[in-house]
Amino acid sequence: MGGGKGLFSYFTDPMALQQIVSPVDGSVVAERTTVSAAELEGTLAAATAARVGWVATPLAERVAVVERAVQVLEAQADEIAVELALQMGRPVGYGAGEIRRGFQERARHMCAVAPDALADVVVPGPDGFRKFLRREPLGTVLVVAPWNYPYLCAVNSVVPALLAGNTVILKHAAQTLLVGDRLVAAFAAAGVPEGVFQHVVATHDDVAAMIADDRIGFVVFTGSVGGGHAIAAQAGQRFIGTGLELGGKDPAYVRADADLAATVADTVDGAFFNSGQSCCAI
């Protein structure tokens, strides 16, 4: 990482233009220009300014916003399936299921458990005193999402962060930039206030700059082990928390008493599901 390059520069050189090149036929599905320094500053400032109003919004209203966003995306599931196939090569027959099953199930589950999960924890204390632990939002959460399950992996962090009262900046994978656009549009249609949820088209060095900024309070990353090392190192400079889900293929251990035919069938299905792009392959 010498020569004055940024922390992430060993992955790729900064680009002014990001293109989605379809694995289906090599065509350019879409292209976006990465943020300028001024635009990135505006994104961070907007997220910071939106915090006060969002954390003051009652939890029931935050839950309602998420529910409305889910409904918007459910209505678009068939269209999204084709869009995903063009972006990352998943067969159209699998695409709608990511929205109609995993995405909506996880989002609605998190909405259902939020009142208990975010409630004060009462601690026994002496007579005359009320002792409790209160969970406060961290501020602004940076979510760096992957392309292989672009909605499912994003929902794991975007929804709980928003429900907890944080503002969110999403940096989606270059291969699935249209997912970031869809999510922003869905939440806007659902009534999320300006600045609460934003998507940035950014280089790796832009991500490093955001992690180094005091206005980011937590970082979530799903991707490669190398990327996880880089993000952890950068976040460690400020001692902020990270949530890292790092890629790889699981091995399968087959016992001597296993039903071999069933084991082979299930293992092959797991290894090749989603066109082989599943980090939990077994």
PDB file of N, CA, C and O in Angstrom, residues 111-173:
ATOM      1  N   CYS A 111     -39.106  -5.880  12.038  1.00  0.00           N
ATOM      2  CA  CYS A 111     -40.128  -4.931  12.476  1.00  0.00           C
ATOM      3  C   CYS A 111     -40.918  -5.489  13.661  1.00  0.00           C
ATOM      4  O   CYS A 111     -41.253  -4.762  14.603  1.00  0.00           O
ATOM      5  N   ALA A 112     -41.210  -6.788  13.618  1.00  0.00           N
ATOM      6  CA  ALA A 112     -42.011  -7.406  14.676  1.00  0.00           C
ATOM      7  C   ALA A 112     -41.271  -7.459  16.010  1.00  0.00           C
ATOM      8  O   ALA A 112     -41.874  -7.283  17.075  1.00  0.00           O
ATOM      9  N   VAL A 113     -39.972  -7.718  15.972  1.00  0.00           N
ATOM     10  CA  VAL A 113     -39.218  -7.856  17.228  1.00  0.00           C
ATOM     11  C   VAL A 113     -38.657  -6.537  17.722  1.00  0.00           C
ATOM     12  O   VAL A 113     -38.156  -6.463  18.855  1.00  0.00           O
ATOM     13  N   ALA A 114     -38.728  -5.488  16.906  1.00  0.00           N
ATOM     14  CA  ALA A 114     -38.107  -4.211  17.278  1.00  0.00           C
ATOM     15  C   ALA A 114     -38.607  -3.647  18.607  1.00  0.00           C
ATOM     16  O   ALA A 114     -37.791  -3.177  19.420  1.00  0.00           O
ATOM     17  N   PRO A 115     -39.917  -3.656  18.902  1.00  0.00           N
ATOM     18  CA  PRO A 115     -40.352  -3.071  20.180  1.00  0.00           C
ATOM     19  C   PRO A 115     -39.697  -3.724  21.394  1.00  0.00           C
ATOM     20  O   PRO A 115     -39.287  -3.024  22.338  1.00  0.00           O
ATOM     21  N   ASP A 116     -39.574  -5.034  21.393  1.00  0.00           N
ATOM     22  CA  ASP A 116     -38.919  -5.714  22.514  1.00  0.00           C
ATOM     23  C   ASP A 116     -37.402  -5.547  22.460  1.00  0.00           C
ATOM     24  O   ASP A 116     -36.752  -5.312  23.482  1.00  0.00           O
ATOM     25  N   ALA A 117     -36.831  -5.655  21.259  1.00  0.00           N
ATOM     26  CA  ALA A 117     -35.381  -5.590  21.135  1.00  0.00           C
ATOM     27  C   ALA A 117     -34.829  -4.222  21.499  1.00  0.00           C
ATOM     28  O   ALA A 117     -33.695  -4.113  21.994  1.00  0.00           O
ATOM     29  N   LEU A 118     -35.616  -3.164  21.274  1.00  0.00           N
ATOM     30  CA  LEU A 118     -35.149  -1.805  21.528  1.00  0.00           C
ATOM     31  C   LEU A 118     -35.668  -1.224  22.832  1.00  0.00           C
ATOM     32  O   LEU A 118     -35.340  -0.083  23.182  1.00  0.00           O
ATOM     33  N   ALA A 119     -36.454  -1.993  23.564  1.00  0.00           N
ATOM     34  CA  ALA A 119     -37.016  -1.496  24.825  1.00  0.00           C
ATOM     35  C   ALA A 119     -35.936  -1.365  25.895  1.00  0.00           C
ATOM     36  O   ALA A 119     -34.890  -2.017  25.849  1.00  0.00           O
ATOM     37  N   ASP A 120     -36.203  -0.500  26.881  1.00  0.00           N
ATOM     38  CA  ASP A 120     -35.290  -0.370  28.015  1.00  0.00           C
ATOM     39  C   ASP A 120     -35.172  -1.702  28.747  1.00  0.00           C
ATOM     40  O   ASP A 120     -36.148  -2.461  28.860  1.00  0.00           O
ATOM     41  N   VAL A 121     -33.981  -1.984  29.231  1.00  0.00           N
ATOM     42  CA  VAL A 121     -33.741  -3.171  30.052  1.00  0.00           C
ATOM     43  C   VAL A 121     -33.720  -2.730  31.504  1.00  0.00           C
ATOM     44  O   VAL A 121     -32.831  -1.981  31.934  1.00  0.00           O
ATOM     45  N   VAL A 122     -34.696  -3.163  32.263  1.00  0.00           N
ATOM     46  CA  VAL A 122     -34.801  -2.764  33.664  1.00  0.00           C
ATOM     47  C   VAL A 122     -33.810  -3.553  34.510  1.00  0.00           C
ATOM     48  O   VAL A 122     -33.716  -4.778  34.382  1.00  0.00           O
ATOM     49  N   VAL A 123     -33.065  -2.858  35.326  1.00  0.00           N
ATOM     50  CA  VAL A 123     -32.061  -3.463  36.189  1.00  0.00           C
ATOM     51  C   VAL A 123     -32.516  -3.327  37.637  1.00  0.00           C
ATOM     52  O   VAL A 123     -32.868  -2.218  38.062  1.00  0.00           O
ATOM     53  N   PRO A 124     -32.535  -4.423  38.401  1.00  0.00           N
ATOM     54  CA  PRO A 124     -32.950  -4.318  39.806  1.00  0.00           C
ATOM     55  C   PRO A 124     -32.064  -3.335  40.564  1.00  0.00           C
ATOM     56  O   PRO A 124     -30.850  -3.276  40.376  1.00  0.00           O
ATOM     57  N   GLY A 125     -32.703  -2.545  41.399  1.00  0.00           N
ATOM     58  CA  GLY A 125     -31.945  -1.569  42.180  1.00  0.00           C
ATOM     59  C   GLY A 125     -32.584  -1.347  43.537  1.00  0.00           C
ATOM     60  O   GLY A 125     -33.637  -1.933  43.848  1.00  0.00           O
ATOM     61  N   PRO A 126     -31.998  -0.526  44.360  1.00  0.00           N
ATOM     62  CA  PRO A 126     -32.538  -0.266  45.697  1.00  0.00           C
ATOM     63  C   PRO A 126     -33.868   0.475  45.636  1.00  0.00           C
ATOM     64  O   PRO A 126     -34.177   1.132  44.626  1.00  0.00           O
ATOM     65  N   ASP A 127     -34.646   0.383  46.671  1.00  0.00           N
ATOM     66  CA  ASP A 127     -35.933   1.076  46.736  1.00  0.00           C
ATOM     67  C   ASP A 127     -35.733   2.573  46.507  1.00  0.00           C
ATOM     68  O   ASP A 127     -34.778   3.177  46.995  1.00  0.00           O
ATOM     69  N   GLY A 128     -36.647   3.152  45.757  1.00  0.00           N
ATOM     70  CA  GLY A 128     -36.576   4.574  45.511  1.00  0.00           C
ATOM     71  C   GLY A 128     -35.788   4.946  44.273  1.00  0.00           C
ATOM     72  O   GLY A 128     -35.705   6.127  43.923  1.00  0.00           O
ATOM     73  N   PHE A 129     -35.209   3.952  43.606  1.00  0.00           N
ATOM     74  CA  PHE A 129     -34.425   4.218  42.399  1.00  0.00           C
ATOM     75  C   PHE A 129     -34.979   3.381  41.239  1.00  0.00           C
ATOM     76  O   PHE A 129     -35.395   2.237  41.435  1.00  0.00           O
ATOM     77  N   ARG A 130     -34.962   3.964  40.059  1.00  0.00           N
ATOM     78  CA  ARG A 130     -35.311   3.233  38.845  1.00  0.00           C
ATOM     79  C   ARG A 130     -34.062   3.112  38.004  1.00  0.00           C
ATOM     80  O   ARG A 130     -33.525   4.113  37.528  1.00  0.00           O
ATOM     81  N   LYS A 131     -33.580   1.883  37.827  1.00  0.00           N
ATOM     82  CA  LYS A 131     -32.355   1.651  37.073  1.00  0.00           C
ATOM     83  C   LYS A 131     -32.711   0.923  35.765  1.00  0.00           C
ATOM     84  O   LYS A 131     -33.496  -0.033  35.771  1.00  0.00           O
ATOM     85  N   PHE A 132     -32.130   1.384  34.686  1.00  0.00           N
ATOM     86  CA  PHE A 132     -32.404   0.743  33.405  1.00  0.00           C
ATOM     87  C   PHE A 132     -31.265   1.022  32.437  1.00  0.00           C
ATOM     88  O   PHE A 132     -30.487   1.970  32.610  1.00  0.00           O
ATOM     89  N   LEU A 133     -31.171   0.163  31.439  1.00  0.00           N
ATOM     90  CA  LEU A 133     -30.247   0.350  30.322  1.00  0.00           C
ATOM     91  C   LEU A 133     -31.061   0.772  29.106  1.00  0.00           C
ATOM     92  O   LEU A 133     -32.063   0.133  28.776  1.00  0.00           O
ATOM     93  N   ARG A 134     -30.649   1.842  28.466  1.00  0.00           N
ATOM     94  CA  ARG A 134     -31.366   2.334  27.283  1.00  0.00           C
ATOM     95  C   ARG A 134     -30.466   2.234  26.072  1.00  0.00           C
ATOM     96  O   ARG A 134     -29.309   2.639  26.109  1.00  0.00           O
ATOM     97  N   ARG A 135     -31.011   1.681  25.000  1.00  0.00           N
ATOM     98  CA  ARG A 135     -30.259   1.558  23.761  1.00  0.00           C
ATOM     99  C   ARG A 135     -30.423   2.829  22.930  1.00  0.00           C
ATOM    100  O   ARG A 135     -31.540   3.210  22.594  1.00  0.00           O
ATOM    101  N   GLU A 136     -29.314   3.460  22.609  1.00  0.00           N
ATOM    102  CA  GLU A 136     -29.323   4.683  21.817  1.00  0.00           C
ATOM    103  C   GLU A 136     -28.726   4.406  20.434  1.00  0.00           C
ATOM    104  O   GLU A 136     -27.808   3.599  20.303  1.00  0.00           O
ATOM    105  N   PRO A 137     -29.234   5.064  19.394  1.00  0.00           N
ATOM    106  CA  PRO A 137     -28.660   4.871  18.064  1.00  0.00           C
ATOM    107  C   PRO A 137     -27.217   5.350  18.009  1.00  0.00           C
ATOM    108  O   PRO A 137     -26.807   6.230  18.774  1.00  0.00           O
ATOM    109  N   LEU A 138     -26.460   4.761  17.088  1.00  0.00           N
ATOM    110  CA  LEU A 138     -25.036   5.089  16.959  1.00  0.00           C
ATOM    111  C   LEU A 138     -24.808   6.345  16.136  1.00  0.00           C
ATOM    112  O   LEU A 138     -23.734   6.931  16.192  1.00  0.00           O
ATOM    113  N   GLY A 139     -25.797   6.765  15.363  1.00  0.00           N
ATOM    114  CA  GLY A 139     -25.653   7.962  14.544  1.00  0.00           C
ATOM    115  C   GLY A 139     -25.915   7.645  13.089  1.00  0.00           C
ATOM    116  O   GLY A 139     -27.058   7.506  12.661  1.00  0.00           O
ATOM    117  N   THR A 140     -24.856   7.505  12.311  1.00  0.00           N
ATOM    118  CA  THR A 140     -24.974   7.142  10.898  1.00  0.00           C
ATOM    119  C   THR A 140     -24.225   5.837  10.650  1.00  0.00           C
ATOM    120  O   THR A 140     -23.068   5.698  11.043  1.00  0.00           O
ATOM    121  N   VAL A 141     -24.901   4.894  10.027  1.00  0.00           N
ATOM    122  CA  VAL A 141     -24.335   3.577   9.736  1.00  0.00           C
ATOM    123  C   VAL A 141     -24.007   3.506   8.252  1.00  0.00           C
ATOM    124  O   VAL A 141     -24.850   3.815   7.398  1.00  0.00           O
ATOM    125  N   LEU A 142     -22.782   3.096   7.951  1.00  0.00           N
ATOM    126  CA  LEU A 142     -22.352   2.873   6.568  1.00  0.00           C
ATOM    127  C   LEU A 142     -22.508   1.389   6.254  1.00  0.00           C
ATOM    128  O   LEU A 142     -21.938   0.538   6.941  1.00  0.00           O
ATOM    129  N   VAL A 143     -23.280   1.072   5.224  1.00  0.00           N
ATOM    130  CA  VAL A 143     -23.519  -0.307   4.796  1.00  0.00           C
ATOM    131  C   VAL A 143     -22.870  -0.525   3.441  1.00  0.00           C
ATOM    132  O   VAL A 143     -23.229   0.153   2.469  1.00  0.00           O
ATOM    133  N   VAL A 144     -21.921  -1.448   3.368  1.00  0.00           N
ATOM    134  CA  VAL A 144     -21.260  -1.799   2.114  1.00  0.00           C
ATOM    135  C   VAL A 144     -21.779  -3.181   1.727  1.00  0.00           C
ATOM    136  O   VAL A 144     -21.415  -4.189   2.334  1.00  0.00           O
ATOM    137  N   ALA A 145     -22.654  -3.219   0.726  1.00  0.00           N
ATOM    138  CA  ALA A 145     -23.421  -4.431   0.419  1.00  0.00           C
ATOM    139  C   ALA A 145     -22.854  -5.166  -0.791  1.00  0.00           C
ATOM    140  O   ALA A 145     -22.286  -4.555  -1.699  1.00  0.00           O
ATOM    141  N   PRO A 146     -23.044  -6.497  -0.852  1.00  0.00           N
ATOM    142  CA  PRO A 146     -22.504  -7.313  -1.939  1.00  0.00           C
ATOM    143  C   PRO A 146     -23.511  -7.504  -3.068  1.00  0.00           C
ATOM    144  O   PRO A 146     -24.688  -7.174  -2.948  1.00  0.00           O
ATOM    145  N   TRP A 147     -23.027  -8.112  -4.155  1.00  0.00           N
ATOM    146  CA  TRP A 147     -23.874  -8.281  -5.329  1.00  0.00           C
ATOM    147  C   TRP A 147     -24.547  -9.643  -5.408  1.00  0.00           C
ATOM    148  O   TRP A 147     -25.509  -9.805  -6.163  1.00  0.00           O
ATOM    149  N   ASN A 148     -24.106 -10.649  -4.654  1.00  0.00           N
ATOM    150  CA  ASN A 148     -24.628 -11.998  -4.896  1.00  0.00           C
ATOM    151  C   ASN A 148     -26.055 -12.185  -4.370  1.00  0.00           C
ATOM    152  O   ASN A 148     -26.860 -12.878  -4.976  1.00  0.00           O
ATOM    153  N   TYR A 149     -26.365 -11.585  -3.219  1.00  0.00           N
ATOM    154  CA  TYR A 149     -27.744 -11.488  -2.715  1.00  0.00           C
ATOM    155  C   TYR A 149     -27.964 -10.017  -2.386  1.00  0.00           C
ATOM    156  O   TYR A 149     -27.958  -9.617  -1.220  1.00  0.00           O
ATOM    157  N   PRO A 150     -28.148  -9.193  -3.395  1.00  0.00           N
ATOM    158  CA  PRO A 150     -28.043  -7.750  -3.183  1.00  0.00           C
ATOM    159  C   PRO A 150     -29.151  -7.132  -2.348  1.00  0.00           C
ATOM    160  O   PRO A 150     -28.926  -6.100  -1.704  1.00  0.00           O
ATOM    161  N   TYR A 151     -30.329  -7.745  -2.340  1.00  0.00           N
ATOM    162  CA  TYR A 151     -31.398  -7.243  -1.478  1.00  0.00           C
ATOM    163  C   TYR A 151     -31.349  -7.920  -0.109  1.00  0.00           C
ATOM    164  O   TYR A 151     -31.504  -7.270   0.925  1.00  0.00           O
ATOM    165  N   LEU A 152     -31.150  -9.203  -0.115  1.00  0.00           N
ATOM    166  CA  LEU A 152     -31.180  -9.976   1.125  1.00  0.00           C
ATOM    167  C   LEU A 152     -30.074  -9.549   2.086  1.00  0.00           C
ATOM    168  O   LEU A 152     -30.303  -9.392   3.281  1.00  0.00           O
ATOM    169  N   CYS A 153     -28.866  -9.366   1.568  1.00  0.00           N
ATOM    170  CA  CYS A 153     -27.761  -8.959   2.442  1.00  0.00           C
ATOM    171  C   CYS A 153     -27.913  -7.513   2.902  1.00  0.00           C
ATOM    172  O   CYS A 153     -27.554  -7.178   4.037  1.00  0.00           O
ATOM    173  N   ALA A 154     -28.448  -6.655   2.037  1.00  0.00           N
ATOM    174  CA  ALA A 154     -28.642  -5.258   2.429  1.00  0.00           C
ATOM    175  C   ALA A 154     -29.684  -5.130   3.535  1.00  0.00           C
ATOM    176  O   ALA A 154     -29.507  -4.348   4.476  1.00  0.00           O
ATOM    177  N   VAL A 155     -30.760  -5.912   3.444  1.00  0.00           N
ATOM    178  CA  VAL A 155     -31.836  -5.776   4.433  1.00  0.00           C
ATOM    179  C   VAL A 155     -31.369  -6.161   5.831  1.00  0.00           C
ATOM    180  O   VAL A 155     -31.876  -5.648   6.832  1.00  0.00           O
ATOM    181  N   ASN A 156     -30.383  -7.039   5.908  1.00  0.00           N
ATOM    182  CA  ASN A 156     -29.901  -7.493   7.217  1.00  0.00           C
ATOM    183  C   ASN A 156     -29.373  -6.363   8.080  1.00  0.00           C
ATOM    184  O   ASN A 156     -29.400  -6.456   9.320  1.00  0.00           O
ATOM    185  N   SER A 157     -28.871  -5.306   7.446  1.00  0.00           N
ATOM    186  CA  SER A 157     -28.310  -4.199   8.210  1.00  0.00           C
ATOM    187  C   SER A 157     -29.085  -2.900   8.029  1.00  0.00           C
ATOM    188  O   SER A 157     -29.226  -2.127   8.982  1.00  0.00           O
ATOM    189  N   VAL A 158     -29.605  -2.661   6.824  1.00  0.00           N
ATOM    190  CA  VAL A 158     -30.325  -1.413   6.582  1.00  0.00           C
ATOM    191  C   VAL A 158     -31.546  -1.302   7.477  1.00  0.00           C
ATOM    192  O   VAL A 158     -31.766  -0.264   8.131  1.00  0.00           O
ATOM    193  N   VAL A 159     -32.363  -2.351   7.534  1.00  0.00           N
ATOM    194  CA  VAL A 159     -33.615  -2.274   8.288  1.00  0.00           C
ATOM    195  C   VAL A 159     -33.383  -2.141   9.798  1.00  0.00           C
ATOM    196  O   VAL A 159     -33.959  -1.248  10.432  1.00  0.00           O
ATOM    197  N   PRO A 160     -32.572  -2.991  10.438  1.00  0.00           N
ATOM    198  CA  PRO A 160     -32.385  -2.792  11.878  1.00  0.00           C
ATOM    199  C   PRO A 160     -31.730  -1.457  12.214  1.00  0.00           C
ATOM    200  O   PRO A 160     -32.043  -0.854  13.251  1.00  0.00           O
ATOM    201  N   ALA A 161     -30.828  -0.975  11.357  1.00  0.00           N
ATOM    202  CA  ALA A 161     -30.206   0.332  11.623  1.00  0.00           C
ATOM    203  C   ALA A 161     -31.254   1.438  11.590  1.00  0.00           C
ATOM    204  O   ALA A 161     -31.270   2.325  12.462  1.00  0.00           O
ATOM    205  N   LEU A 162     -32.140   1.411  10.592  1.00  0.00           N
ATOM    206  CA  LEU A 162     -33.189   2.432  10.502  1.00  0.00           C
ATOM    207  C   LEU A 162     -34.176   2.319  11.658  1.00  0.00           C
ATOM    208  O   LEU A 162     -34.579   3.331  12.251  1.00  0.00           O
ATOM    209  N   LEU A 163     -34.577   1.099  11.988  1.00  0.00           N
ATOM    210  CA  LEU A 163     -35.529   0.920  13.082  1.00  0.00           C
ATOM    211  C   LEU A 163     -34.969   1.417  14.405  1.00  0.00           C
ATOM    212  O   LEU A 163     -35.708   1.944  15.250  1.00  0.00           O
ATOM    213  N   ALA A 164     -33.663   1.273  14.585  1.00  0.00           N
ATOM    214  CA  ALA A 164     -33.025   1.711  15.833  1.00  0.00           C
ATOM    215  C   ALA A 164     -32.825   3.217  15.901  1.00  0.00           C
ATOM    216  O   ALA A 164     -32.358   3.735  16.910  1.00  0.00           O
ATOM    217  N   GLY A 165     -33.165   3.932  14.823  1.00  0.00           N
ATOM    218  CA  GLY A 165     -33.070   5.383  14.842  1.00  0.00           C
ATOM    219  C   GLY A 165     -31.831   5.951  14.197  1.00  0.00           C
ATOM    220  O   GLY A 165     -31.581   7.159  14.296  1.00  0.00           O
ATOM    221  N   ASN A 166     -31.052   5.110  13.537  1.00  0.00           N
ATOM    222  CA  ASN A 166     -29.870   5.589  12.828  1.00  0.00           C
ATOM    223  C   ASN A 166     -30.234   6.081  11.433  1.00  0.00           C
ATOM    224  O   ASN A 166     -31.219   5.631  10.841  1.00  0.00           O
ATOM    225  N   THR A 167     -29.418   6.970  10.886  1.00  0.00           N
ATOM    226  CA  THR A 167     -29.472   7.238   9.462  1.00  0.00           C
ATOM    227  C   THR A 167     -28.503   6.274   8.778  1.00  0.00           C
ATOM    228  O   THR A 167     -27.579   5.762   9.408  1.00  0.00           O
ATOM    229  N   VAL A 168     -28.724   6.009   7.495  1.00  0.00           N
ATOM    230  CA  VAL A 168     -27.963   4.978   6.794  1.00  0.00           C
ATOM    231  C   VAL A 168     -27.446   5.514   5.463  1.00  0.00           C
ATOM    232  O   VAL A 168     -28.185   6.158   4.706  1.00  0.00           O
ATOM    233  N   ILE A 169     -26.171   5.233   5.198  1.00  0.00           N
ATOM    234  CA  ILE A 169     -25.579   5.462   3.880  1.00  0.00           C
ATOM    235  C   ILE A 169     -25.227   4.091   3.312  1.00  0.00           C
ATOM    236  O   ILE A 169     -24.453   3.340   3.910  1.00  0.00           O
ATOM    237  N   LEU A 170     -25.805   3.763   2.171  1.00  0.00           N
ATOM    238  CA  LEU A 170     -25.571   2.483   1.513  1.00  0.00           C
ATOM    239  C   LEU A 170     -24.605   2.672   0.364  1.00  0.00           C
ATOM    240  O   LEU A 170     -24.798   3.542  -0.495  1.00  0.00           O
ATOM    241  N   LYS A 171     -23.546   1.871   0.351  1.00  0.00           N
ATOM    242  CA  LYS A 171     -22.656   1.796  -0.805  1.00  0.00           C
ATOM    243  C   LYS A 171     -22.830   0.387  -1.366  1.00  0.00           C
ATOM    244  O   LYS A 171     -22.338  -0.573  -0.784  1.00  0.00           O
ATOM    245  N   HIS A 172     -23.550   0.273  -2.470  1.00  0.00           N
ATOM    246  CA  HIS A 172     -23.794  -1.055  -3.017  1.00  0.00           C
ATOM    247  C   HIS A 172     -22.676  -1.444  -3.977  1.00  0.00           C
ATOM    248  O   HIS A 172     -21.917  -0.608  -4.466  1.00  0.00           O
ATOM    249  N   ALA A 173     -22.565  -2.750  -4.213  1.00  0.00           N
ATOM    250  CA  ALA A 173     -21.532  -3.268  -5.107  1.00  0.00           C
ATOM    251  C   ALA A 173     -21.684  -2.667  -6.501  1.00  0.00           C
ATOM    252  O   ALA A 173     -22.799  -2.418  -6.979  1.00  0.00           O
TER     253      ALA A 173
END
